[in-house]
Structures are given as structure tokens and as C-alpha cells.
Amino acid sequence: MPRLNLYQEEFHPSPWQQTWLAFKASHIALAGLMVLASISLLALLAPVIAPHSPLLQNPDVLLLPPVWDPSGSLTYLLGTDALGRDIFSRLLYAARTTLITSVIVVVVAMLIGVTIGAIAGMLRGVSSSVVNHLLDSLMAIPTLLIAIVIVAIMGSGLVNSMWAITLALIPQFVHYTRNYVGEEMKKDYIRASQLDGSTKRQLFFYSILPNMLEMLVVQGTLALSIAVLDISALGFLNLGAHPPSVELGALLASSIDIAYLAPWNVMLPGLCIFFLVLSINIVGDGLRSAIRKRVKN
Amino acid sequence: MMISFFRYGTLFVLTLFSLVSLSFLLAHLFPGDLLTNLSGVAPKDEKERQLLATLWAVDQSVFFRFFRYCSLIFSGEWGVSISSGLPLYDEIRRTLPATIELSFYSAVVAVVIGVPIGCLAGLKSYTKLDYTINAVAIVNYSLPVFWLGLAFILVFSLQLNWLPLSGRISLLFDIPTVTGFILIDILLSNSLNKGEAIANAIAHLAMPVLAVSLISGAALVRLLRRSVIDILDKPYIASARSRGLSSSRIFFDHVLRNALLPILPLLAIQITTLMTNAIIVETLFSWPGIGDWLLQAIYQGDYTAIRMGMLVVAALIVSLTIFVDILNRLVDPRKRMPTNATT
Amino acid sequence: MKNVTFGIVLTLLLLGCTEQSDWVKAQSAIIYCSESDPVTFNPQLDTGATTSDATAHQIYSRLLDFDPETGQIVPALASSWSISNDGLVYIFQLRKDVNFHMTRYFTPSRTFNADDVIFSFNRWRDPAHPYHRVSGGQYPYFDSLGLADNIEDIKRINGYRIEIHLKQRDSSFIAHLATDFSVILSAEYGDHLLSQNKPEKIDRFPIGTGPFKFVSYQRGQAIRYRAHAGYWGQTQTADTLIFDITQKSSLRMAKLITGECDAIAFPSQSELSVIRERADLTLTQQPALNIGFWAFNTQKPPFDNPDVRRALAYAIDKNTLLETVYLGNATRAKTLVPSASWAFHESSHDTAYNPVLSRQLLDRAKIPRGFTMTIWAMPVERSYNPNARKMAELLQQYLADVGINAQIITYDWNTFREKLGKGEHQSVLIGWSADNGDPDNFYRPLLSCDAIPSGTNRAMWCNEEYDRLIYSALQTDDVEARQAIYEDVNELLYENLPLIPIAHALRYQVYRNELKGLRINPYGGVRFAGVIKAQ
């Protein structure tokens, strides 16, 4: 007797769904995603959640320790800083600033980088080689140096540091897009489309781009973790956001002076950056493994 | 072979040229008077202004000015720092070796730690050991370097009092500067207290190097692990095994070289991350390197210093990356130009 | 072959043994963490505390000194002195057998005598002196007091006796000779440099008679000194003194804790509680003669309007500033002088916190809401203001409450002072530490007309009545008469408010227990003579 097939149709998950299923299978990756989602949610909802204004100075409660310390209080969950500002609220707003600016930086860098990379990838001949080498050497300049130059020309500030990091991230996207497009151009299905008479633009948007999205997502998460680290590093060096706006790295820098008196002032922003970057990295890792598993099968 | 060297030579010259042009452009973009930005001196009277203007060709066409700029740069006349008035060549000559020393030792430690552990993780992939190593690596990799450095200072310096937290060596040792690399300078100098000095210098190096190398090392571990896993799947490994080669033979002769090759290009990105981290660490540990110097320059609005410092550091890094590229080309048999075979 | 090799090795070893060492590790050294680079190595040229600390009591000596315990004026290079009855002639007998430093750049051929005193005084006094224009020609302390105008002549009676003739009686004159700035230079060194046509080296490679001689200076890094073997003071001193230049106060404290520094400059208020708790660190404190204030640039409108200044004074709550910035380690300031000075009056008026009144006054003076102004904040700690940045942030808040948008501006310390000197500021948070116990040392350098070009009058304020009053206070030695005059001065200041006095701070000295003999000098820079480190 033939086996009863209860299913009317077979379930063929799309590549995206395959990736998601493989991603879900890893507990760690999922945990990372949960952490990332919760941090992002908390950060984005900062104006709603934060119990106090991050700028409100209350001279009566200077350097209050966090709530788990005997002298802490519930009104100031994570304690206060040297000017009497609530650390919890400041952390939320700072995380918000860091996260939003990092995402913007990555998106802009991706758009510009992919455009340049696509054009470079579809070029041929000597010009391609020259462009390739030039771009490769551009990739070699550290973010910090670019940031210093931009800050020197335009002054310090959050927006200027964002420009610096965008400029630093673009070469990476260019490099990977160029490689990918270069590889794809050699493949048969592109040939087929070309024979069909599609223009370069149509080739890119309809044939290459959909395949590239996965690579872009992975590169994007990588770039996001770099962006968060770089933005907080620039804030730490006082080249980025300055008062009254709050940013995680700048928060850390302003607390160094009282690191001995109030170590939580220094530990907490750092912990926040760490968890943010860690969760982004874990998610990125998980995505990469998931894609690899899908490609293997 | 010669052709590729020629190509790289041209590339190097071209990149250097574009960097110099960029720095020339920066002198015009920075706020303030052009002459001050080029020479570093705010001329006090007309005579001084005339002198400087002729030297830097300010009153002439852009092309001539650029030509003059290039010749001045290459002859070592780099102007003076706006804030300290000291010649930039001397300042950079003093601070650059400190950064190179820090970066170099961090790179060495990162490789010494990262490569063996990465290979181990790759060989024993998907085992408990591998998971532990991977977890530690990803944690290290996600640490912001300034936070790690701060943690080191709080624990090792302030709490345990084991290690000093600032400078390259205790001020009690006044080592004459020969090369700028402190360990070499100590060895070259002549004194009864050499041993003490070396121990002291290493104690000062310990935390900054550790902070930077832990992060870069973690990156290396991940890269190498992935590479080794990919290699182990290759058919020639299976064939080597089937031929009965011992595992250590397989590893050292076949796996190691082939695993290291694909990551050489990725090393270029690692070098820049390493240098960025080194510069950040310099400010934490008061390490008198070029990163700290550049940051001070920015806080003081010292445009000449920023411009020249940028040029030097960028030139250095670009040369390093080209060098890694050349190395890659030399070592990787796949990339070698196909030679004409004759039977 | 073996013998030859052996011979070569032996020779090399022997050569190694007989060669001189390039360097030795410094023995019995004291490392002091200072907060900034000195502007110059001659305190005549600069009134900054950093320059004084680095040079005044290390490299140089003066004719007279202040006893740090009692504040009395005691002999130094002048072994005795007398004043004529009309107060116009001062006669000084000079000490014999005082040696100048012998360094690798200069060897003195004689001991100290009257020529050196005349050289040192005439340099700042006489515009025709060959060294007057050297290194800028600005002598801020002396210029702000107009001392050069009051000295008729300095006569050399013999090799060890000089006379100073004044034009007008000045009861504070003798005190000026004991300040950090009245150092004695070497005339022989001056001549030597002139003959080499390198006169500016006198302020960069200094020669003095102090307990330490200058060895080397690495900008932003360190200043090195060696003990002066022939020092006339003959106290037991450390062999090597090193100033480790560390700009952040938290880093200085960290280095003190790890032992990389033996003593530090200007601990910030928040660090004091940490230091008190630690058993291996010593903290000494003393009420000090200083004042922290918020000065307005009265040459820039609208700050030339006293009503605007008064409005801004009402807008801030001084008590909060005292608690938050000074952490309670200071007293509220009503006038320029603190309670430790005899010119202090308990009954002096003070402004109170009244934001409503402030807004009214601003409206009356036609200052709209949203008016922007700048507050310049010092980047360094000083005893009179341990954290100007923080104070500026607090002021920002208070001003925002009355509708004023304040921006905080800062630069690195030397650039900051340069720009202040040019009058680029609208208002500044800064202060003053007195150099001697005479109240004139507050009133004249801070607000007199003469003090504007010399840079110590941050309010750029020039008021004839004020100048007249403070000069009249110098015409009599009668303390009560002078007190009455200073009371009038205080009233004048309260009506005009060119600056808002904020606090008088305590002065601290922090060092590791191993240092013996380090004392607070309330009248000047830190002194390392007689300080040794127990092993």
C-alpha cells in the first residue's frame, strides 16, 4: 500500500525562508537577535520610557550609586552622574543616538558603495583595474584618520563624525559589490539576459541585485558593528557628539574622571556598547552560517 | 615577475602622489589663512610674510604652488606646528616610531595568539573546544578597545598595582633616543641599569599591547578558523589522508599554508583596524605616539600638524598594504602569472 | 686561532668596562605630576601658576621670601634690609658666597653680587635695558602694578649692598620683592649670551641660584632637574627632580595611586574624597588666599551695562555652584578678598539668587529671550576653580532658565590665556591666587586700569574712582585706615559688578607618604627644596 501523502503540495521554502529557518535553528543566533531587538526597542522608545530628562541636573543627588547598592534609590535606577543627571535615562538616549546614527551611516554607505561598486564591477579593461587598485588603497586608510581630517575641516559634532564613518565604510561595500558583480557578470544567466537585450541598468536591478541582497545583509551587519564601535570611539575621543546631546562613547569619556569614585558610570555605557556590538556580531554570524548552510544544500 | 613589480611600483607612486595632492588640498580647505596653514607660522610683519610667501609660492599659480609643495615635502621641509612652533619633521620623527612599535608588537602578539588558536578551532571544529574558542573570540571581537583598556587600567594598575599606566618607560630612565624604538634604544645604549630599563619598558608595553592584540587576535582566530574549516573540506586533504599521511604532516604541509593564503588580503583591513585601535589606546595610556599627537593637534586646531601627520600615517599604511599585496602575489601560487610552458 | 679570538673578546669586554655609561637610573628622585607646560622658564615673564611651580622656587631665589607658616617676610638673598623713615628708600644687604648653577651650557666664574640684582630689576624696569625686549618684553606682574613707574632708581653702594629709591610711598612694595616673580637672574650669564647673540636662551635654558638646576625639557612630556650642589640654602634635597606633565587630573591621581608620581598638582574636588580614604596618600589643606569668579568683558556690549551684569548675577545660584563644583570645599565669596585677609568685611553686600528679578532687569536692558553669549571655561584645574567646565554647564542651565543661550568655549591652557589676553571673550570663568598677604595683591592686578595690558584684568574694566581708591590705600601704613578704604572699594565693586565673585577655595597638597618635608606654600609655587623621599 502506498504511503498516504497528507500534503496536497510540497512545501518549498523560498531562499529567504530557508535562511530564516536555518538561522532560527541556532539558539545562540536567535538569542542574539532577541538581545539586539530589545536593545533597539528600548533605545528607540527612549523618549517614552526614560523616567527623567537626560539633561536634568539635580544637585541634590550627585553620584548616587545604582539601585542594587544600599544607598541607591528606585527613582534613579542606575544612579546619577557628577551633575546629578539620571544615568538610566542618559543611557537610553545615548543608545538611541548611537544606534540611529550607526544605522543611518550604514544605509548611506551601502547606497553609495553599492552604486560605485556596481559601476566598477561592470567596467572592463584597464580602467577597471585602475579603479580597483585605487579603491583598494582607499580602503587602507583608517577611519580615525578620515574622521580627524573631517573634524579639522568642518569642526567636531555628531553629523561630521557620521560623514567620516560613512566615508570609511564606503570602500568596503564597493569592494564586495565590485567582486560580486564581477563574478556574476561571468555567469550564464547574465549572458542570457544580455543576449535578450537588457541594458546594464536592467541587468543590475533585475538580475544581479536580488541575488546580491543576501551578501549585502551580511556585509551590512558587519558594517553596523564597525559603525557602532567607530561612532562610540569618536565620541570617546571628543570628536563626535558634544553636550547637550548624549552618545555612549562621549558618556564614557566624561565619566573617566570619576572612574575611581563611581565605577558604574564608566562600566555601564561600555557594557551597553559591548552588548550592542556583540548582539550585532552574533546575528551577523548566524546569518552567515545560515546562508552557508542553505548554499550547501 | 618584473612586470608585476613595475605595476606595483607605479601603483605606489600614484597612490603617494594622490595622498600628497590630498594633503595639498587640505591646506586650502582648513579654516584660516593659507600661508599659516602651509608653513605653520603666523607672520608677524610684512618682511616675514614675504619670506614665507616666496618659500611656499603662495602668490603664484596653483600648479607652481603644488610643484613647490611637493619639492618641499620630499626635501624634508615640512613646516612647523602651529601650536608648539617646533619643526614638524622632528615632531613626527619623534612620535611615529612609538606608534609603529606599539602596532608592531601588538600585531606580533595577535598573530602568535590568533593563528595557533584559530587553527586549533578549525581543526576541532564543531566540538566543545571550538565553541568555547569561538565564543571567547566573538566576545573579544565585540569589545570596544577603549573600554577594554580602561578595564585593564582599573584592574591591573589601580586595583592590583602590578603594571604602570602611562608612558613608554619610567621617567627615572633617561634613555638617549637613537632610533625611537625604545627597546632597541635601550639595547643600543650603554649602562649598568639596562636590564631594569628593559623590564620597565616591557611593563609599560604590556597593557596597551594586550588591549589591541586581544581584539585583533580574536579577529584572526575567526578568520583562520573559517579558512581552516574550508580547507579541511577540500578533496586534496581527503586524498592526503587516504594516502596515510600523519595528521601533523597534513596540517603543517598542506593545511597551514593553504589556510593562511586566502586571508592575506583580509589582513589589509585588519592592519587598519589595528592601527585605529592603537591610536585610541595611545590616548588612554598616554603613549607618546603619533595618534596621541594628532589628537592633541585637533584639539588645539593645529592644522599643519594634522595635515602632515595624516600624510605620513596614510603613506605608511598604504605602503604596508601594498607590501602585503606584493607578498600575497609572491606567496600565492594561484596568482602567479602563468609562465609559458615549454616542453 | 683560539688565542686570537680570546684576545679579541677580552679586549671588547675590557673596552665595555672602561667606557662611560650613557645614562644611569636616577637615584633618590622625586617625580611631581604637574598639570601643564610652563610658558617660559623665567617667572618674571608670566604670572601663571604652572610657570611659577616649575621655576620660581626650584631654579631661582629672591631677595626676600615668605615664611610659609607665618606669612612673615624673611631674608633670602638679601641677608638684611632697612627702610627709611619717609618710606622712600629701601636698603638691602646681600648674602655672600651664593653660587649660581653650573650646567653643561654655562659655568659661572663668580658668586652672586649686587650686579645680578641690578640686572634682574633693570630688565623689567628699564625699557633701554638690552634684555627688556627679549622674549616679548611683557612682565605682567610688574606691569599690572606699575612698579617700574614708582621706582626712581636702584643704586649699587658696593658689591653686596644696594639701595632702591621709590617716588611714592608704597606699603606693599617689600611684599612684592618676596613674590614668585621677583627672581634674581645671573648678570654674567646675560652678558655671556649677549656676546653669543643668543639672548633668548636666558629664559629657555635658565641659570639661577635655586636648589635645583635645569637639565632638560621635553614639551608636553617632562622637565628634568638635578640638585644644585652649592645651594646657599643647604637643605637636604633629592638628587633628581622630574616634573611629569600630565594634563588630566584624573590621570594625575591614577599615577599617584600607582606610584608613578610622588606628588601631584591641583587635585580635583571629587578626587579629594578618594585620597582621604587611602592610607598611603597624604592630604594637607589650608585656607588659601584665592578667589574664583565669573568675569564679564566690560569692553564688549551689552556687558558694558552694569544692569546687564547685575541681572546675570541674580540669575545664578552660587550655593549650588559651591556644592557641585567645589563639593563643599570652599566658602562663598562676596568680595574679592577671603576671610583670611585683614581687608575682609563681614558686612559686605552680596547678590542673591533671584531669576525673576534677573529677567526683569534683562527686559529693562532690552536683552531679548534667546540672546546668545559665550562663557569661556578654563581647561585646567586651579585651587580657585577645580572644574570650570562643569561650572559652565551649570551656568548654562541657569541662564537658559532666564532665556539666555550660553555657549561654552575652551582651548588648551596657553592658547586660552593668549586669546583672553586679546579680549576675545564675552565672559570667562577664572580666578586668582594671591602672591602675598597684602590685599592690594587682589585689588590691583585684577581690576585696575594698568592691569588690562598686562592681561590679569580679565574683566577689561577701567574705572577712575576704583584706581584712585586703591592707590590711596597704599599711601598709608595704618591698617585701619586702609581697611576703611577697602570697604569703600567693595561697595563700588558691588554697584558695578565687573565680575561676580563665586568662591574662595581651600588649597591642597597631595602626595605619597614616602615624601617628607613637602609643605603647602600659600604665597606661591610649590617648593621642593628640603623634600626627600624615604625609601
mmCIF file of C-alpha atoms in Angstrom, chain B residues 106-253:
data_model
loop_
_atom_site.group_PDB
_atom_site.id
_atom_site.type_symbol
_atom_site.label_atom_id
_atom_site.label_comp_id
_atom_site.label_asym_id
_atom_site.label_seq_id
_atom_site.Cartn_x
_atom_site.Cartn_y
_atom_site.Cartn_z
ATOM 1 C CA SER B 106 50.501 44.139 19.023
ATOM 2 C CA ALA B 107 50.488 42.585 15.550
ATOM 3 C CA VAL B 108 53.104 40.038 16.551
ATOM 4 C CA VAL B 109 51.233 39.098 19.711
ATOM 5 C CA ALA B 110 47.956 38.945 17.800
ATOM 6 C CA VAL B 111 49.486 36.559 15.254
ATOM 7 C CA VAL B 112 51.199 34.473 17.904
ATOM 8 C CA ILE B 113 47.950 34.112 19.802
ATOM 9 C CA GLY B 114 45.481 34.194 16.942
ATOM 10 C CA VAL B 115 46.966 31.806 14.407
ATOM 11 C CA PRO B 116 47.501 28.740 16.606
ATOM 12 C CA ILE B 117 44.178 29.127 18.376
ATOM 13 C CA GLY B 118 42.379 29.731 15.107
ATOM 14 C CA CYS B 119 43.903 26.633 13.570
ATOM 15 C CA LEU B 120 43.035 24.633 16.662
ATOM 16 C CA ALA B 121 39.460 25.784 16.467
ATOM 17 C CA GLY B 122 39.314 24.944 12.793
ATOM 18 C CA LEU B 123 40.756 21.506 13.263
ATOM 19 C CA LYS B 124 38.466 20.678 16.101
ATOM 20 C CA SER B 125 35.512 22.397 14.539
ATOM 21 C CA TYR B 126 32.044 21.973 15.962
ATOM 22 C CA THR B 127 33.382 20.423 19.141
ATOM 23 C CA LYS B 128 33.021 21.902 22.614
ATOM 24 C CA LEU B 129 36.543 23.331 22.402
ATOM 25 C CA ASP B 130 35.695 25.019 19.160
ATOM 26 C CA TYR B 131 32.524 26.510 20.576
ATOM 27 C CA THR B 132 34.375 27.869 23.589
ATOM 28 C CA ILE B 133 37.076 29.376 21.434
ATOM 29 C CA ASN B 134 34.524 30.846 19.090
ATOM 30 C CA ALA B 135 32.549 32.309 21.951
ATOM 31 C CA VAL B 136 35.626 33.891 23.521
ATOM 32 C CA ALA B 137 36.688 35.200 20.119
ATOM 33 C CA ILE B 138 33.399 36.809 19.324
ATOM 34 C CA VAL B 139 33.248 38.394 22.773
ATOM 35 C CA ASN B 140 36.753 39.809 22.403
ATOM 36 C CA TYR B 141 35.995 40.973 18.916
ATOM 37 C CA SER B 142 32.963 42.927 20.104
ATOM 38 C CA LEU B 143 34.733 44.731 22.908
ATOM 39 C CA PRO B 144 35.301 48.406 22.344
ATOM 40 C CA VAL B 145 39.054 48.847 22.670
ATOM 41 C CA PHE B 146 38.796 51.931 24.881
ATOM 42 C CA TRP B 147 36.605 50.059 27.333
ATOM 43 C CA LEU B 148 38.982 47.107 27.418
ATOM 44 C CA GLY B 149 41.910 49.427 28.009
ATOM 45 C CA LEU B 150 40.035 51.201 30.802
ATOM 46 C CA ALA B 151 39.176 47.885 32.403
ATOM 47 C CA PHE B 152 42.833 46.864 32.288
ATOM 48 C CA ILE B 153 43.851 50.134 33.914
ATOM 49 C CA LEU B 154 41.248 49.814 36.644
ATOM 50 C CA VAL B 155 42.193 46.236 37.424
ATOM 51 C CA PHE B 156 45.913 45.878 36.797
ATOM 52 C CA SER B 157 47.087 49.364 37.658
ATOM 53 C CA LEU B 158 44.768 50.849 40.191
ATOM 54 C CA GLN B 159 43.466 47.774 41.946
ATOM 55 C CA LEU B 160 46.362 45.301 41.842
ATOM 56 C CA ASN B 161 49.162 47.808 41.279
ATOM 57 C CA TRP B 162 51.030 45.385 39.027
ATOM 58 C CA LEU B 163 51.567 47.479 35.930
ATOM 59 C CA PRO B 164 52.200 51.187 35.244
ATOM 60 C CA LEU B 165 49.572 53.019 33.279
ATOM 61 C CA SER B 166 51.275 55.801 31.406
ATOM 62 C CA GLY B 167 54.182 56.443 29.098
ATOM 63 C CA ARG B 168 56.704 54.124 27.477
ATOM 64 C CA ILE B 169 59.153 53.931 30.347
ATOM 65 C CA SER B 170 59.545 55.349 33.819
ATOM 66 C CA LEU B 171 60.944 58.881 33.860
ATOM 67 C CA LEU B 172 63.729 57.665 36.120
ATOM 68 C CA PHE B 173 65.371 56.254 32.986
ATOM 69 C CA ASP B 174 66.559 58.905 30.601
ATOM 70 C CA ILE B 175 67.343 56.797 27.539
ATOM 71 C CA PRO B 176 69.104 58.671 24.714
ATOM 72 C CA THR B 177 66.999 58.462 21.563
ATOM 73 C CA VAL B 178 68.722 56.783 18.636
ATOM 74 C CA THR B 179 66.057 55.011 16.628
ATOM 75 C CA GLY B 180 62.947 55.959 18.532
ATOM 76 C CA PHE B 181 62.118 52.350 19.288
ATOM 77 C CA ILE B 182 62.576 52.120 22.986
ATOM 78 C CA LEU B 183 63.622 48.505 23.331
ATOM 79 C CA ILE B 184 66.226 48.916 20.614
ATOM 80 C CA ASP B 185 67.416 52.197 22.095
ATOM 81 C CA ILE B 186 67.908 50.598 25.484
ATOM 82 C CA LEU B 187 69.888 47.768 23.967
ATOM 83 C CA LEU B 188 71.996 50.150 21.933
ATOM 84 C CA SER B 189 72.769 52.370 24.872
ATOM 85 C CA ASN B 190 75.406 51.839 27.424
ATOM 86 C CA SER B 191 74.518 51.474 31.076
ATOM 87 C CA LEU B 192 74.555 49.260 34.106
ATOM 88 C CA ASN B 193 70.811 49.573 34.542
ATOM 89 C CA LYS B 194 69.937 48.163 31.106
ATOM 90 C CA GLY B 195 68.170 45.111 32.447
ATOM 91 C CA GLU B 196 65.996 47.176 34.742
ATOM 92 C CA ALA B 197 65.174 49.520 31.897
ATOM 93 C CA ILE B 198 64.111 46.702 29.605
ATOM 94 C CA ALA B 199 61.907 45.172 32.300
ATOM 95 C CA ASN B 200 60.357 48.567 32.937
ATOM 96 C CA ALA B 201 59.729 49.204 29.226
ATOM 97 C CA ILE B 202 58.070 45.820 28.833
ATOM 98 C CA ALA B 203 55.871 46.519 31.850
ATOM 99 C CA HIS B 204 54.744 49.730 30.177
ATOM 100 C CA LEU B 205 54.130 47.926 26.893
ATOM 101 C CA ALA B 206 52.114 45.136 28.469
ATOM 102 C CA MET B 207 48.646 46.638 28.808
ATOM 103 C CA PRO B 208 48.423 48.657 25.592
ATOM 104 C CA VAL B 209 49.735 45.756 23.532
ATOM 105 C CA LEU B 210 47.411 43.325 25.242
ATOM 106 C CA ALA B 211 44.370 45.548 24.720
ATOM 107 C CA VAL B 212 44.993 45.923 20.992
ATOM 108 C CA SER B 213 46.192 42.392 20.315
ATOM 109 C CA LEU B 214 43.293 40.700 22.084
ATOM 110 C CA ILE B 215 40.875 42.294 19.688
ATOM 111 C CA SER B 216 42.921 41.792 16.542
ATOM 112 C CA GLY B 217 43.832 38.311 17.690
ATOM 113 C CA ALA B 218 40.176 37.446 18.068
ATOM 114 C CA ALA B 219 39.564 38.622 14.509
ATOM 115 C CA LEU B 220 42.447 36.448 13.326
ATOM 116 C CA VAL B 221 41.052 33.459 15.208
ATOM 117 C CA ARG B 222 37.730 33.797 13.425
ATOM 118 C CA LEU B 223 39.293 34.289 10.016
ATOM 119 C CA LEU B 224 41.689 31.420 10.396
ATOM 120 C CA ARG B 225 39.075 29.087 11.785
ATOM 121 C CA ARG B 226 36.793 29.693 8.821
ATOM 122 C CA SER B 227 39.706 29.264 6.443
ATOM 123 C CA VAL B 228 40.850 26.019 8.044
ATOM 124 C CA ILE B 229 37.345 24.595 8.009
ATOM 125 C CA ASP B 230 37.044 25.416 4.324
ATOM 126 C CA ILE B 231 40.401 23.822 3.577
ATOM 127 C CA LEU B 232 39.597 20.652 5.501
ATOM 128 C CA ASP B 233 36.682 20.066 3.188
ATOM 129 C CA LYS B 234 38.836 20.188 0.119
ATOM 130 C CA PRO B 235 39.446 16.975 -1.794
ATOM 131 C CA TYR B 236 43.228 17.164 -1.647
ATOM 132 C CA ILE B 237 43.101 16.873 2.129
ATOM 133 C CA ALA B 238 40.973 13.789 1.816
ATOM 134 C CA SER B 239 43.427 12.369 -0.669
ATOM 135 C CA ALA B 240 46.330 13.151 1.634
ATOM 136 C CA ARG B 241 44.559 11.329 4.417
ATOM 137 C CA SER B 242 43.806 8.389 2.238
ATOM 138 C CA ARG B 243 47.458 8.225 1.363
ATOM 139 C CA GLY B 244 48.143 7.692 5.020
ATOM 140 C CA LEU B 245 49.938 10.918 5.909
ATOM 141 C CA SER B 246 50.058 11.649 9.638
ATOM 142 C CA SER B 247 47.789 14.427 10.813
ATOM 143 C CA SER B 248 50.650 16.721 11.788
ATOM 144 C CA ARG B 249 52.176 16.242 8.357
ATOM 145 C CA ILE B 250 48.866 17.055 6.750
ATOM 146 C CA PHE B 251 48.460 20.080 8.924
ATOM 147 C CA PHE B 252 51.819 21.670 8.506
ATOM 148 C CA ASP B 253 52.441 20.844 4.887
#
